[in-house]
Amino acid sequence: MRAALDDLVARRLADQAAIPAFTCYGADTALAVVSAAEEAGLPVILLVAPSAAEPRLIRTLRSIADAAAVPVCVQLDHAKDAALISMAIEHGVDAVLADGSHLPPDANAAFVREVGAFAATRGVVVEAELGSVPGDEDRAEAVEVSGKTDPAQIRPFLAASGAQLLACGVGNVHGRYRGAPALDWPRLARIRAEAGTVPLVLHGASGLPPSDLRRCGAVGVGKVNVNTELRTAMLETLEAGVGPARASGEDMLALTRAVLDKATGVARTVLETLGG
């Protein structure tokens, strides 16, 4: 069943837990993620990357969410273009990340506010990002930490933007961490205090230790984004399975099942770790 992002996050935070959001480049990944969520009895978010966003995929993910036995939200991730956001809303996403983090704070807030004015008429929830999270969402390159969010900017930004969730930079990166990850928990605490009732979002969760993930809900992080960890596991399983699949008469069904079973297992572990 489909559900609103802000409602899902509020319910998870009430239990001092966070909800994971998994990037889905196709229906197969979405089915694996939803299967894991149904097994765990927990809600989940299906993310659409801007690089993959097109009407058929959005409608397919929406259909998968509608048929799920647990609450599922479909969100357009890291969208910097108003036209792309408009298209995604027209075709059925439940939430968008209006990403103006590359802009000065005032321009970022204006972009989020513009998106929010349209999104509100369609019941779509708007997430924003303040302070950059380095790296590429679609690639697994090792990245240096940079662009941490300034807590002093939080209140004026939220007041000007009207964002319903806020992604921040506290030592997290997209892709792979160069060296051991070290989240800036004191900075996150200051951001949490300045954000008031607005839930926080942590991008770049792949590679973080389970102890960090378990801590998220207790410190006001209600949503955690996962991409690299899921993608890497699927690609490694695919790579290992191609030879046996060819040897057994090009058994695509067995190969596909192995990849999706791996994805389901990764998603289940993340769900249970964040589950509180």
PDB file of C-alpha atoms in Angstrom:
ATOM      1  CA  MET A   1       0.000   0.000   0.000  1.00  0.00           C
ATOM      2  CA  ARG A   2       1.263   3.475  -0.760  1.00  0.00           C
ATOM      3  CA  ALA A   3       1.849   5.900   2.077  1.00  0.00           C
ATOM      4  CA  ALA A   4       2.973   9.502   2.573  1.00  0.00           C
ATOM      5  CA  LEU A   5       6.655   9.997   3.320  1.00  0.00           C
ATOM      6  CA  ASP A   6       6.180  12.419   6.204  1.00  0.00           C
ATOM      7  CA  ASP A   7       3.687  10.097   7.916  1.00  0.00           C
ATOM      8  CA  LEU A   8       5.987   7.086   7.559  1.00  0.00           C
ATOM      9  CA  VAL A   9       8.983   8.968   8.930  1.00  0.00           C
ATOM     10  CA  ALA A  10       6.993  10.397  11.854  1.00  0.00           C
ATOM     11  CA  ARG A  11       5.787   6.927  12.826  1.00  0.00           C
ATOM     12  CA  ARG A  12       9.273   5.436  12.688  1.00  0.00           C
ATOM     13  CA  LEU A  13      10.774   8.296  14.709  1.00  0.00           C
ATOM     14  CA  ALA A  14       8.104   7.795  17.372  1.00  0.00           C
ATOM     15  CA  ASP A  15       9.720   4.373  17.860  1.00  0.00           C
ATOM     16  CA  GLN A  16      13.228   5.907  17.684  1.00  0.00           C
ATOM     17  CA  ALA A  17      13.793   4.134  14.385  1.00  0.00           C
ATOM     18  CA  ALA A  18      14.501   5.214  10.811  1.00  0.00           C
ATOM     19  CA  ILE A  19      13.056   4.075   7.495  1.00  0.00           C
ATOM     20  CA  PRO A  20      15.425   3.053   4.679  1.00  0.00           C
ATOM     21  CA  ALA A  21      15.144   4.345   1.122  1.00  0.00           C
ATOM     22  CA  PHE A  22      16.652   2.152  -1.620  1.00  0.00           C
ATOM     23  CA  THR A  23      17.507   3.371  -5.115  1.00  0.00           C
ATOM     24  CA  CYS A  24      15.671   1.237  -7.679  1.00  0.00           C
ATOM     25  CA  TYR A  25      16.926   1.404 -11.272  1.00  0.00           C
ATOM     26  CA  GLY A  26      14.306  -1.098 -12.357  1.00  0.00           C
ATOM     27  CA  ALA A  27      11.281  -3.113 -11.297  1.00  0.00           C
ATOM     28  CA  ASP A  28      13.391  -6.123 -10.294  1.00  0.00           C
ATOM     29  CA  THR A  29      15.212  -4.195  -7.561  1.00  0.00           C
ATOM     30  CA  ALA A  30      11.957  -2.681  -6.331  1.00  0.00           C
ATOM     31  CA  LEU A  31      10.341  -6.119  -6.085  1.00  0.00           C
ATOM     32  CA  ALA A  32      13.323  -7.420  -4.098  1.00  0.00           C
ATOM     33  CA  VAL A  33      13.216  -4.446  -1.713  1.00  0.00           C
ATOM     34  CA  VAL A  34       9.452  -4.720  -1.171  1.00  0.00           C
ATOM     35  CA  SER A  35       9.786  -8.469  -0.597  1.00  0.00           C
ATOM     36  CA  ALA A  36      12.339  -7.770   2.150  1.00  0.00           C
ATOM     37  CA  ALA A  37      10.065  -5.138   3.696  1.00  0.00           C
ATOM     38  CA  GLU A  38       7.119  -7.536   3.689  1.00  0.00           C
ATOM     39  CA  GLU A  39       9.220 -10.246   5.346  1.00  0.00           C
ATOM     40  CA  ALA A  40      10.341  -7.777   8.018  1.00  0.00           C
ATOM     41  CA  GLY A  41       6.876  -6.254   8.397  1.00  0.00           C
ATOM     42  CA  LEU A  42       8.354  -2.756   8.018  1.00  0.00           C
ATOM     43  CA  PRO A  43       7.707   0.204   5.701  1.00  0.00           C
ATOM     44  CA  VAL A  44      10.170   1.137   2.955  1.00  0.00           C
ATOM     45  CA  ILE A  45      10.883   3.852   0.383  1.00  0.00           C
ATOM     46  CA  LEU A  46      11.598   3.198  -3.306  1.00  0.00           C
ATOM     47  CA  LEU A  47      13.900   5.884  -4.706  1.00  0.00           C
ATOM     48  CA  VAL A  48      14.001   6.903  -8.364  1.00  0.00           C
ATOM     49  CA  ALA A  49      17.352   8.354  -9.428  1.00  0.00           C
ATOM     50  CA  PRO A  50      17.163  11.345 -11.792  1.00  0.00           C
ATOM     51  CA  SER A  51      19.351   9.417 -14.246  1.00  0.00           C
ATOM     52  CA  ALA A  52      16.698   6.696 -14.456  1.00  0.00           C
ATOM     53  CA  ALA A  53      13.549   8.773 -13.995  1.00  0.00           C
ATOM     54  CA  GLU A  54      11.086   8.264 -16.807  1.00  0.00           C
ATOM     55  CA  PRO A  55       7.306   7.836 -16.774  1.00  0.00           C
ATOM     56  CA  ARG A  56       7.177   4.053 -17.233  1.00  0.00           C
ATOM     57  CA  LEU A  57       9.548   3.334 -14.353  1.00  0.00           C
ATOM     58  CA  ILE A  58       7.715   5.736 -12.057  1.00  0.00           C
ATOM     59  CA  ARG A  59       4.354   4.183 -12.888  1.00  0.00           C
ATOM     60  CA  THR A  60       5.798   0.690 -12.412  1.00  0.00           C
ATOM     61  CA  LEU A  61       7.204   1.512  -8.973  1.00  0.00           C
ATOM     62  CA  ARG A  62       3.912   3.108  -8.029  1.00  0.00           C
ATOM     63  CA  SER A  63       2.095  -0.099  -9.036  1.00  0.00           C
ATOM     64  CA  ILE A  64       4.513  -2.207  -6.960  1.00  0.00           C
ATOM     65  CA  ALA A  65       3.950   0.095  -3.990  1.00  0.00           C
ATOM     66  CA  ASP A  66       0.161  -0.106  -4.391  1.00  0.00           C
ATOM     67  CA  ALA A  67       0.275  -3.913  -4.292  1.00  0.00           C
ATOM     68  CA  ALA A  68       2.639  -4.182  -1.301  1.00  0.00           C
ATOM     69  CA  ALA A  69       1.477  -5.632   2.007  1.00  0.00           C
ATOM     70  CA  VAL A  70       3.398  -2.956   3.923  1.00  0.00           C
ATOM     71  CA  PRO A  71       3.440   0.854   3.565  1.00  0.00           C
ATOM     72  CA  VAL A  72       5.641   1.935   0.637  1.00  0.00           C
ATOM     73  CA  CYS A  73       6.507   5.408  -0.657  1.00  0.00           C
ATOM     74  CA  VAL A  74       7.922   6.255  -4.098  1.00  0.00           C
ATOM     75  CA  GLN A  75      10.312   9.222  -4.110  1.00  0.00           C
ATOM     76  CA  LEU A  76      12.219  11.057  -6.822  1.00  0.00           C
ATOM     77  CA  ASP A  77      15.746  11.531  -5.480  1.00  0.00           C
ATOM     78  CA  HIS A  78      18.208  14.434  -5.970  1.00  0.00           C
ATOM     79  CA  ALA A  79      16.215  16.328  -8.589  1.00  0.00           C
ATOM     80  CA  LYS A  80      17.746  19.666  -9.545  1.00  0.00           C
ATOM     81  CA  ASP A  81      15.393  20.424 -12.430  1.00  0.00           C
ATOM     82  CA  ALA A  82      11.857  21.735 -11.935  1.00  0.00           C
ATOM     83  CA  ALA A  83      10.674  20.167 -15.197  1.00  0.00           C
ATOM     84  CA  LEU A  84      11.861  16.714 -14.095  1.00  0.00           C
ATOM     85  CA  ILE A  85      10.137  17.149 -10.745  1.00  0.00           C
ATOM     86  CA  SER A  86       6.909  18.199 -12.448  1.00  0.00           C
ATOM     87  CA  MET A  87       7.019  15.145 -14.723  1.00  0.00           C
ATOM     88  CA  ALA A  88       7.651  12.793 -11.814  1.00  0.00           C
ATOM     89  CA  ILE A  89       4.767  14.259  -9.833  1.00  0.00           C
ATOM     90  CA  GLU A  90       2.463  13.973 -12.835  1.00  0.00           C
ATOM     91  CA  HIS A  91       3.289  10.269 -13.143  1.00  0.00           C
ATOM     92  CA  GLY A  92       2.763   9.423  -9.509  1.00  0.00           C
ATOM     93  CA  VAL A  93       5.697   9.870  -7.128  1.00  0.00           C
ATOM     94  CA  ASP A  94       4.691  10.444  -3.520  1.00  0.00           C
ATOM     95  CA  ALA A  95       7.694  12.596  -2.594  1.00  0.00           C
ATOM     96  CA  VAL A  96      10.604  14.477  -4.176  1.00  0.00           C
ATOM     97  CA  LEU A  97      14.016  15.667  -3.078  1.00  0.00           C
ATOM     98  CA  ALA A  98      14.175  19.174  -4.526  1.00  0.00           C
ATOM     99  CA  ASP A  99      17.958  19.367  -4.485  1.00  0.00           C
ATOM    100  CA  GLY A 100      19.258  22.926  -4.516  1.00  0.00           C
ATOM    101  CA  SER A 101      22.290  22.063  -2.398  1.00  0.00           C
ATOM    102  CA  HIS A 102      24.601  23.246  -5.210  1.00  0.00           C
ATOM    103  CA  LEU A 103      23.074  26.728  -4.901  1.00  0.00           C
ATOM    104  CA  PRO A 104      23.623  29.467  -2.282  1.00  0.00           C
ATOM    105  CA  PRO A 105      21.262  28.923   0.695  1.00  0.00           C
ATOM    106  CA  ASP A 106      18.809  31.658  -0.350  1.00  0.00           C
ATOM    107  CA  ALA A 107      18.529  30.319  -3.900  1.00  0.00           C
ATOM    108  CA  ASN A 108      18.283  26.774  -2.561  1.00  0.00           C
ATOM    109  CA  ALA A 109      15.381  27.788  -0.316  1.00  0.00           C
ATOM    110  CA  ALA A 110      13.651  29.597  -3.189  1.00  0.00           C
ATOM    111  CA  PHE A 111      13.915  26.500  -5.395  1.00  0.00           C
ATOM    112  CA  VAL A 112      12.485  24.261  -2.678  1.00  0.00           C
ATOM    113  CA  ARG A 113       9.691  26.741  -1.994  1.00  0.00           C
ATOM    114  CA  GLU A 114       8.808  26.855  -5.720  1.00  0.00           C
ATOM    115  CA  VAL A 115       8.652  23.067  -5.910  1.00  0.00           C
ATOM    116  CA  GLY A 116       6.689  22.897  -2.672  1.00  0.00           C
ATOM    117  CA  ALA A 117       3.987  25.244  -3.949  1.00  0.00           C
ATOM    118  CA  PHE A 118       3.242  22.881  -6.837  1.00  0.00           C
ATOM    119  CA  ALA A 119       3.825  19.654  -4.899  1.00  0.00           C
ATOM    120  CA  ALA A 120       1.393  20.636  -2.154  1.00  0.00           C
ATOM    121  CA  THR A 121      -1.497  20.758  -4.644  1.00  0.00           C
ATOM    122  CA  ARG A 122      -0.817  17.086  -5.437  1.00  0.00           C
ATOM    123  CA  GLY A 123      -0.213  15.871  -1.894  1.00  0.00           C
ATOM    124  CA  VAL A 124       3.492  15.308  -2.606  1.00  0.00           C
ATOM    125  CA  VAL A 125       6.029  15.646   0.235  1.00  0.00           C
ATOM    126  CA  VAL A 126       9.168  17.742  -0.378  1.00  0.00           C
ATOM    127  CA  GLU A 127      12.612  16.968   1.037  1.00  0.00           C
ATOM    128  CA  ALA A 128      15.481  19.463   0.756  1.00  0.00           C
ATOM    129  CA  GLU A 129      19.241  19.235   1.177  1.00  0.00           C
ATOM    130  CA  LEU A 130      21.370  21.894   2.864  1.00  0.00           C
ATOM    131  CA  GLY A 131      25.133  21.565   2.684  1.00  0.00           C
ATOM    132  CA  SER A 132      26.460  19.202   0.039  1.00  0.00           C
ATOM    133  CA  VAL A 133      26.871  15.457   0.412  1.00  0.00           C
ATOM    134  CA  PRO A 134      29.861  14.733  -1.865  1.00  0.00           C
ATOM    135  CA  GLY A 135      30.085  11.946  -4.427  1.00  0.00           C
ATOM    136  CA  ASP A 136      27.976  10.570  -7.270  1.00  0.00           C
ATOM    137  CA  GLU A 137      24.704   8.834  -6.413  1.00  0.00           C
ATOM    138  CA  ASP A 138      25.070   6.426  -9.361  1.00  0.00           C
ATOM    139  CA  ARG A 139      28.755   5.509  -9.002  1.00  0.00           C
ATOM    140  CA  ALA A 140      30.751   3.738  -6.278  1.00  0.00           C
ATOM    141  CA  GLU A 141      33.893   5.866  -6.247  1.00  0.00           C
ATOM    142  CA  ALA A 142      35.888   6.556  -3.085  1.00  0.00           C
ATOM    143  CA  VAL A 143      35.065  10.078  -1.915  1.00  0.00           C
ATOM    144  CA  GLU A 144      36.592  12.534   0.551  1.00  0.00           C
ATOM    145  CA  VAL A 145      34.269  14.139   3.101  1.00  0.00           C
ATOM    146  CA  SER A 146      33.416  17.782   2.373  1.00  0.00           C
ATOM    147  CA  GLY A 147      30.595  20.307   2.543  1.00  0.00           C
ATOM    148  CA  LYS A 148      29.249  19.688   6.033  1.00  0.00           C
ATOM    149  CA  THR A 149      26.011  21.469   6.884  1.00  0.00           C
ATOM    150  CA  ASP A 150      26.288  24.640   8.966  1.00  0.00           C
ATOM    151  CA  PRO A 151      23.827  24.374  11.890  1.00  0.00           C
ATOM    152  CA  ALA A 152      23.452  28.164  11.944  1.00  0.00           C
ATOM    153  CA  GLN A 153      21.791  28.045   8.515  1.00  0.00           C
ATOM    154  CA  ILE A 154      19.130  25.512   9.466  1.00  0.00           C
ATOM    155  CA  ARG A 155      16.387  27.694  10.965  1.00  0.00           C
ATOM    156  CA  PRO A 156      16.400  30.446   8.335  1.00  0.00           C
ATOM    157  CA  PHE A 157      16.571  27.864   5.553  1.00  0.00           C
ATOM    158  CA  LEU A 158      13.624  25.840   6.840  1.00  0.00           C
ATOM    159  CA  ALA A 159      11.587  28.983   7.433  1.00  0.00           C
ATOM    160  CA  ALA A 160      12.244  30.218   3.899  1.00  0.00           C
ATOM    161  CA  SER A 161      11.931  26.874   2.076  1.00  0.00           C
ATOM    162  CA  GLY A 162       9.060  25.137   3.865  1.00  0.00           C
ATOM    163  CA  ALA A 163      10.881  21.796   3.442  1.00  0.00           C
ATOM    164  CA  GLN A 164       9.170  18.874   5.177  1.00  0.00           C
ATOM    165  CA  LEU A 165      12.352  16.810   5.571  1.00  0.00           C
ATOM    166  CA  LEU A 166      15.976  17.918   5.539  1.00  0.00           C
ATOM    167  CA  ALA A 167      19.022  16.031   4.266  1.00  0.00           C
ATOM    168  CA  CYS A 168      22.294  17.224   5.748  1.00  0.00           C
ATOM    169  CA  GLY A 169      26.027  16.650   5.487  1.00  0.00           C
ATOM    170  CA  VAL A 170      27.727  15.405   8.634  1.00  0.00           C
ATOM    171  CA  GLY A 171      30.620  13.407   7.191  1.00  0.00           C
ATOM    172  CA  ASN A 172      28.458  11.189   4.983  1.00  0.00           C
ATOM    173  CA  VAL A 173      29.220  10.648   1.276  1.00  0.00           C
ATOM    174  CA  HIS A 174      27.612   9.145  -1.798  1.00  0.00           C
ATOM    175  CA  GLY A 175      29.514   6.127  -3.096  1.00  0.00           C
ATOM    176  CA  ARG A 176      32.355   4.666  -1.014  1.00  0.00           C
ATOM    177  CA  TYR A 177      34.008   6.218   2.017  1.00  0.00           C
ATOM    178  CA  ARG A 178      37.715   6.915   1.621  1.00  0.00           C
ATOM    179  CA  GLY A 179      38.952   5.432   4.859  1.00  0.00           C
ATOM    180  CA  ALA A 180      36.771   4.596   7.836  1.00  0.00           C
ATOM    181  CA  PRO A 181      33.571   6.669   7.966  1.00  0.00           C
ATOM    182  CA  ALA A 182      33.339   9.069  10.889  1.00  0.00           C
ATOM    183  CA  LEU A 183      30.022  10.859  11.217  1.00  0.00           C
ATOM    184  CA  ASP A 184      30.107  14.190  13.031  1.00  0.00           C
ATOM    185  CA  TRP A 185      27.612  13.359  15.794  1.00  0.00           C
ATOM    186  CA  PRO A 186      28.030  16.665  17.700  1.00  0.00           C
ATOM    187  CA  ARG A 187      27.248  18.595  14.505  1.00  0.00           C
ATOM    188  CA  LEU A 188      24.253  16.343  13.880  1.00  0.00           C
ATOM    189  CA  ALA A 189      22.994  17.074  17.400  1.00  0.00           C
ATOM    190  CA  ARG A 190      23.228  20.818  16.753  1.00  0.00           C
ATOM    191  CA  ILE A 191      21.416  20.426  13.437  1.00  0.00           C
ATOM    192  CA  ARG A 192      18.730  18.384  15.155  1.00  0.00           C
ATOM    193  CA  ALA A 193      18.216  21.108  17.758  1.00  0.00           C
ATOM    194  CA  GLU A 194      17.920  23.812  15.080  1.00  0.00           C
ATOM    195  CA  ALA A 195      15.574  21.783  12.851  1.00  0.00           C
ATOM    196  CA  GLY A 196      12.831  21.573  15.461  1.00  0.00           C
ATOM    197  CA  THR A 197      10.122  19.161  14.344  1.00  0.00           C
ATOM    198  CA  VAL A 198      11.484  18.698  10.801  1.00  0.00           C
ATOM    199  CA  PRO A 199      12.909  15.158  10.453  1.00  0.00           C
ATOM    200  CA  LEU A 200      16.473  14.743   9.214  1.00  0.00           C
ATOM    201  CA  VAL A 201      17.665  12.524   6.377  1.00  0.00           C
ATOM    202  CA  LEU A 202      21.050  10.773   6.078  1.00  0.00           C
ATOM    203  CA  HIS A 203      22.289  10.086   2.557  1.00  0.00           C
ATOM    204  CA  GLY A 204      25.224   7.802   1.848  1.00  0.00           C
ATOM    205  CA  ALA A 205      24.432   5.087   4.386  1.00  0.00           C
ATOM    206  CA  SER A 206      26.261   2.346   2.459  1.00  0.00           C
ATOM    207  CA  GLY A 207      29.479   1.550   4.288  1.00  0.00           C
ATOM    208  CA  LEU A 208      28.387   2.884   7.664  1.00  0.00           C
ATOM    209  CA  PRO A 209      28.703   0.415  10.560  1.00  0.00           C
ATOM    210  CA  PRO A 210      25.463  -1.073  11.943  1.00  0.00           C
ATOM    211  CA  SER A 211      25.982   0.810  15.209  1.00  0.00           C
ATOM    212  CA  ASP A 212      25.750   4.115  13.321  1.00  0.00           C
ATOM    213  CA  LEU A 213      22.588   3.028  11.530  1.00  0.00           C
ATOM    214  CA  ARG A 214      20.954   1.900  14.771  1.00  0.00           C
ATOM    215  CA  ARG A 215      21.752   5.271  16.329  1.00  0.00           C
ATOM    216  CA  CYS A 216      19.978   7.275  13.603  1.00  0.00           C
ATOM    217  CA  GLY A 217      16.407   7.102  14.860  1.00  0.00           C
ATOM    218  CA  ALA A 218      17.397   8.035  18.391  1.00  0.00           C
ATOM    219  CA  VAL A 219      19.038  11.278  17.204  1.00  0.00           C
ATOM    220  CA  GLY A 220      16.217  12.432  14.905  1.00  0.00           C
ATOM    221  CA  VAL A 221      17.284  10.936  11.593  1.00  0.00           C
ATOM    222  CA  GLY A 222      14.060   9.451  10.268  1.00  0.00           C
ATOM    223  CA  LYS A 223      15.151   8.413   6.772  1.00  0.00           C
ATOM    224  CA  VAL A 224      18.353   6.762   5.549  1.00  0.00           C
ATOM    225  CA  ASN A 225      19.276   6.411   1.857  1.00  0.00           C
ATOM    226  CA  VAL A 226      21.008   3.277   0.523  1.00  0.00           C
ATOM    227  CA  ASN A 227      22.301   2.706  -3.010  1.00  0.00           C
ATOM    228  CA  THR A 228      25.930   1.580  -3.285  1.00  0.00           C
ATOM    229  CA  GLU A 229      25.610  -1.339  -0.867  1.00  0.00           C
ATOM    230  CA  LEU A 230      22.634  -2.781  -2.714  1.00  0.00           C
ATOM    231  CA  ARG A 231      24.077  -2.171  -6.177  1.00  0.00           C
ATOM    232  CA  THR A 232      27.473  -3.678  -5.307  1.00  0.00           C
ATOM    233  CA  ALA A 233      25.925  -6.853  -3.881  1.00  0.00           C
ATOM    234  CA  MET A 234      23.769  -7.318  -6.980  1.00  0.00           C
ATOM    235  CA  LEU A 235      26.665  -6.764  -9.388  1.00  0.00           C
ATOM    236  CA  GLU A 236      28.964  -9.145  -7.504  1.00  0.00           C
ATOM    237  CA  THR A 237      26.285 -11.853  -7.570  1.00  0.00           C
ATOM    238  CA  LEU A 238      25.686 -11.255 -11.267  1.00  0.00           C
ATOM    239  CA  GLU A 239      29.396 -11.434 -12.034  1.00  0.00           C
ATOM    240  CA  ALA A 240      29.815 -14.708 -10.120  1.00  0.00           C
ATOM    241  CA  GLY A 241      26.711 -16.226 -11.668  1.00  0.00           C
ATOM    242  CA  VAL A 242      27.268 -15.521 -15.361  1.00  0.00           C
ATOM    243  CA  GLY A 243      29.640 -18.478 -15.884  1.00  0.00           C
ATOM    244  CA  PRO A 244      27.384 -21.061 -14.177  1.00  0.00           C
ATOM    245  CA  ALA A 245      24.361 -19.650 -16.003  1.00  0.00           C
ATOM    246  CA  ARG A 246      26.050 -20.108 -19.379  1.00  0.00           C
ATOM    247  CA  ALA A 247      27.235 -23.596 -18.440  1.00  0.00           C
ATOM    248  CA  SER A 248      23.701 -24.647 -17.542  1.00  0.00           C
ATOM    249  CA  GLY A 249      22.192 -23.652 -20.866  1.00  0.00           C
ATOM    250  CA  GLU A 250      21.972 -19.891 -20.339  1.00  0.00           C
ATOM    251  CA  ASP A 251      19.652 -20.233 -17.362  1.00  0.00           C
ATOM    252  CA  MET A 252      18.591 -16.595 -17.013  1.00  0.00           C
ATOM    253  CA  LEU A 253      15.880 -17.432 -14.496  1.00  0.00           C
ATOM    254  CA  ALA A 254      18.341 -18.949 -12.018  1.00  0.00           C
ATOM    255  CA  LEU A 255      20.741 -16.035 -12.486  1.00  0.00           C
ATOM    256  CA  THR A 256      18.003 -13.450 -12.012  1.00  0.00           C
ATOM    257  CA  ARG A 257      16.719 -15.218  -8.912  1.00  0.00           C
ATOM    258  CA  ALA A 258      20.213 -15.293  -7.404  1.00  0.00           C
ATOM    259  CA  VAL A 259      20.696 -11.556  -7.962  1.00  0.00           C
ATOM    260  CA  LEU A 260      17.294 -10.663  -6.552  1.00  0.00           C
ATOM    261  CA  ASP A 261      17.717 -13.002  -3.578  1.00  0.00           C
ATOM    262  CA  LYS A 262      20.941 -11.160  -2.793  1.00  0.00           C
ATOM    263  CA  ALA A 263      19.198  -7.795  -3.077  1.00  0.00           C
ATOM    264  CA  THR A 264      16.404  -8.995  -0.808  1.00  0.00           C
ATOM    265  CA  GLY A 265      18.943 -10.129   1.774  1.00  0.00           C
ATOM    266  CA  VAL A 266      20.800  -6.805   1.772  1.00  0.00           C
ATOM    267  CA  ALA A 267      17.566  -4.837   2.052  1.00  0.00           C
ATOM    268  CA  ARG A 268      16.307  -7.082   4.861  1.00  0.00           C
ATOM    269  CA  THR A 269      19.511  -6.543   6.858  1.00  0.00           C
ATOM    270  CA  VAL A 270      19.271  -2.760   6.510  1.00  0.00           C
ATOM    271  CA  LEU A 271      15.574  -2.799   7.422  1.00  0.00           C
ATOM    272  CA  GLU A 272      16.168  -4.866  10.525  1.00  0.00           C
ATOM    273  CA  THR A 273      19.199  -2.793  11.567  1.00  0.00           C
ATOM    274  CA  LEU A 274      17.189   0.416  11.345  1.00  0.00           C
ATOM    275  CA  GLY A 275      14.056  -1.161  12.765  1.00  0.00           C
ATOM    276  CA  GLY A 276      14.573  -0.100  16.360  1.00  0.00           C
TER     277      GLY A 276
END
